[in-house]
Amino acid sequence: MKKTDRWFDDMMRNVMMKLNLKLGGINHVVDAVQTRLKSHTVVLGADLVHPSGNLPGVPSIASIVGSVDNHAGKCLGSMRLQGIDTTDRELSKNQLY
């Protein structure tokens, strides 16, 4: 298989998995026995990215996701940008909305 063919296959697989989720399908299931997940358990994930020093004016990006089904396979998320001049008061105000 050529490298370009593999790239296309990977891209199509990714698109199909996204489409499957949008249509209510399940792509992956976490084994509750191995992970010791019980019903009504929320799995959370978060990430924070700061720009390097040589990129002035580029905001930091904060994101969080949480599972919304019993298989920890479907998640809802939120993302925020924080500019260099953003104050804590402005961030707190955003949390209310």
mmCIF file of C-alpha atoms in Angstrom:
data_model
loop_
_atom_site.group_PDB
_atom_site.id
_atom_site.type_symbol
_atom_site.label_atom_id
_atom_site.label_comp_id
_atom_site.label_asym_id
_atom_site.label_seq_id
_atom_site.Cartn_x
_atom_site.Cartn_y
_atom_site.Cartn_z
ATOM 1 C CA MET A 1 0.000 0.000 0.000
ATOM 2 C CA LYS A 2 1.356 3.408 -0.955
ATOM 3 C CA LYS A 3 1.765 6.109 1.649
ATOM 4 C CA THR A 4 -0.893 8.253 -0.073
ATOM 5 C CA ASP A 5 -3.357 5.342 -0.007
ATOM 6 C CA ARG A 6 -2.809 4.835 3.702
ATOM 7 C CA TRP A 7 -3.315 8.555 4.369
ATOM 8 C CA PHE A 8 -6.608 8.459 2.468
ATOM 9 C CA ASP A 9 -7.754 5.312 4.293
ATOM 10 C CA ASP A 10 -6.925 6.870 7.672
ATOM 11 C CA MET A 11 -8.759 10.069 6.766
ATOM 12 C CA MET A 12 -11.847 8.192 5.577
ATOM 13 C CA ARG A 13 -11.853 6.011 8.707
ATOM 14 C CA ASN A 14 -11.750 9.160 10.844
ATOM 15 C CA VAL A 15 -14.596 10.784 8.871
ATOM 16 C CA MET A 16 -16.712 7.623 9.125
ATOM 17 C CA MET A 17 -16.171 7.389 12.887
ATOM 18 C CA LYS A 18 -17.251 11.024 13.302
ATOM 19 C CA LEU A 19 -20.306 10.436 11.129
ATOM 20 C CA ASN A 20 -21.178 7.301 13.100
ATOM 21 C CA LEU A 21 -21.114 9.289 16.364
ATOM 22 C CA LYS A 22 -23.241 12.082 14.874
ATOM 23 C CA LEU A 23 -25.842 9.492 13.872
ATOM 24 C CA GLY A 24 -25.940 8.040 17.402
ATOM 25 C CA GLY A 25 -23.583 5.098 16.863
ATOM 26 C CA ILE A 26 -20.862 3.821 19.190
ATOM 27 C CA ASN A 27 -17.247 3.607 17.995
ATOM 28 C CA HIS A 28 -15.552 2.291 21.144
ATOM 29 C CA VAL A 29 -16.695 0.693 24.383
ATOM 30 C CA VAL A 30 -14.657 0.716 27.581
ATOM 31 C CA ASP A 31 -14.742 -2.638 29.372
ATOM 32 C CA ALA A 32 -16.322 -1.872 32.756
ATOM 33 C CA VAL A 33 -14.713 -4.930 34.376
ATOM 34 C CA GLN A 34 -11.160 -3.887 33.439
ATOM 35 C CA THR A 35 -11.627 -0.218 34.328
ATOM 36 C CA ARG A 36 -13.916 -0.803 37.314
ATOM 37 C CA LEU A 37 -16.383 1.748 35.961
ATOM 38 C CA LYS A 38 -19.795 1.658 37.559
ATOM 39 C CA SER A 39 -23.023 3.046 36.181
ATOM 40 C CA HIS A 40 -23.379 6.815 36.385
ATOM 41 C CA THR A 41 -19.606 7.356 36.211
ATOM 42 C CA VAL A 42 -18.337 10.425 34.357
ATOM 43 C CA VAL A 43 -14.930 10.291 32.699
ATOM 44 C CA LEU A 44 -13.339 13.746 32.357
ATOM 45 C CA GLY A 45 -10.453 14.954 30.257
ATOM 46 C CA ALA A 46 -8.848 18.397 30.124
ATOM 47 C CA ASP A 47 -6.014 20.095 28.291
ATOM 48 C CA LEU A 48 -4.368 23.496 28.363
ATOM 49 C CA VAL A 49 -2.074 24.780 25.634
ATOM 50 C CA HIS A 50 0.048 27.921 25.895
ATOM 51 C CA PRO A 51 1.744 29.436 22.839
ATOM 52 C CA SER A 52 5.511 29.496 22.710
ATOM 53 C CA GLY A 53 7.296 32.751 23.494
ATOM 54 C CA ASN A 54 7.984 33.520 19.839
ATOM 55 C CA LEU A 55 4.252 33.817 18.990
ATOM 56 C CA PRO A 56 3.081 37.119 20.507
ATOM 57 C CA GLY A 57 -0.649 37.728 20.650
ATOM 58 C CA VAL A 58 -1.615 34.057 20.277
ATOM 59 C CA PRO A 59 -4.145 33.047 22.969
ATOM 60 C CA SER A 60 -3.914 30.117 25.335
ATOM 61 C CA ILE A 61 -6.472 27.365 24.732
ATOM 62 C CA ALA A 62 -8.226 25.498 27.536
ATOM 63 C CA SER A 63 -10.600 22.606 26.922
ATOM 64 C CA ILE A 64 -12.521 20.005 28.894
ATOM 65 C CA VAL A 65 -14.635 17.005 27.893
ATOM 66 C CA GLY A 66 -16.872 14.698 29.886
ATOM 67 C CA SER A 67 -18.546 11.413 29.029
ATOM 68 C CA VAL A 68 -22.332 11.380 28.736
ATOM 69 C CA ASP A 69 -23.096 7.676 28.322
ATOM 70 C CA ASN A 70 -22.538 4.454 30.261
ATOM 71 C CA HIS A 71 -19.732 3.339 27.928
ATOM 72 C CA ALA A 72 -17.599 6.509 28.294
ATOM 73 C CA GLY A 73 -17.678 6.696 24.515
ATOM 74 C CA LYS A 74 -19.775 9.796 23.880
ATOM 75 C CA CYS A 75 -18.529 13.105 25.215
ATOM 76 C CA LEU A 76 -19.524 16.732 25.349
ATOM 77 C CA GLY A 77 -16.862 19.379 25.537
ATOM 78 C CA SER A 78 -16.099 23.032 25.949
ATOM 79 C CA MET A 79 -13.196 25.145 24.742
ATOM 80 C CA ARG A 80 -12.095 28.655 25.729
ATOM 81 C CA LEU A 81 -9.476 31.018 24.386
ATOM 82 C CA GLN A 82 -7.622 33.263 26.819
ATOM 83 C CA GLY A 83 -5.804 36.244 25.404
ATOM 84 C CA ILE A 84 -2.706 37.657 27.045
ATOM 85 C CA ASP A 85 -4.632 40.635 28.446
ATOM 86 C CA THR A 86 -7.572 38.598 29.822
ATOM 87 C CA THR A 87 -8.161 39.072 33.534
ATOM 88 C CA ASP A 88 -9.413 36.552 36.075
ATOM 89 C CA ARG A 89 -12.592 38.632 36.409
ATOM 90 C CA GLU A 90 -13.319 38.256 32.685
ATOM 91 C CA LEU A 91 -12.750 34.492 32.881
ATOM 92 C CA SER A 92 -15.112 34.200 35.872
ATOM 93 C CA LYS A 93 -17.768 36.177 34.000
ATOM 94 C CA ASN A 94 -17.492 33.744 31.058
ATOM 95 C CA GLN A 95 -18.118 30.793 33.379
ATOM 96 C CA LEU A 96 -21.554 32.159 34.240
ATOM 97 C CA TYR A 97 -22.775 32.009 30.643
#
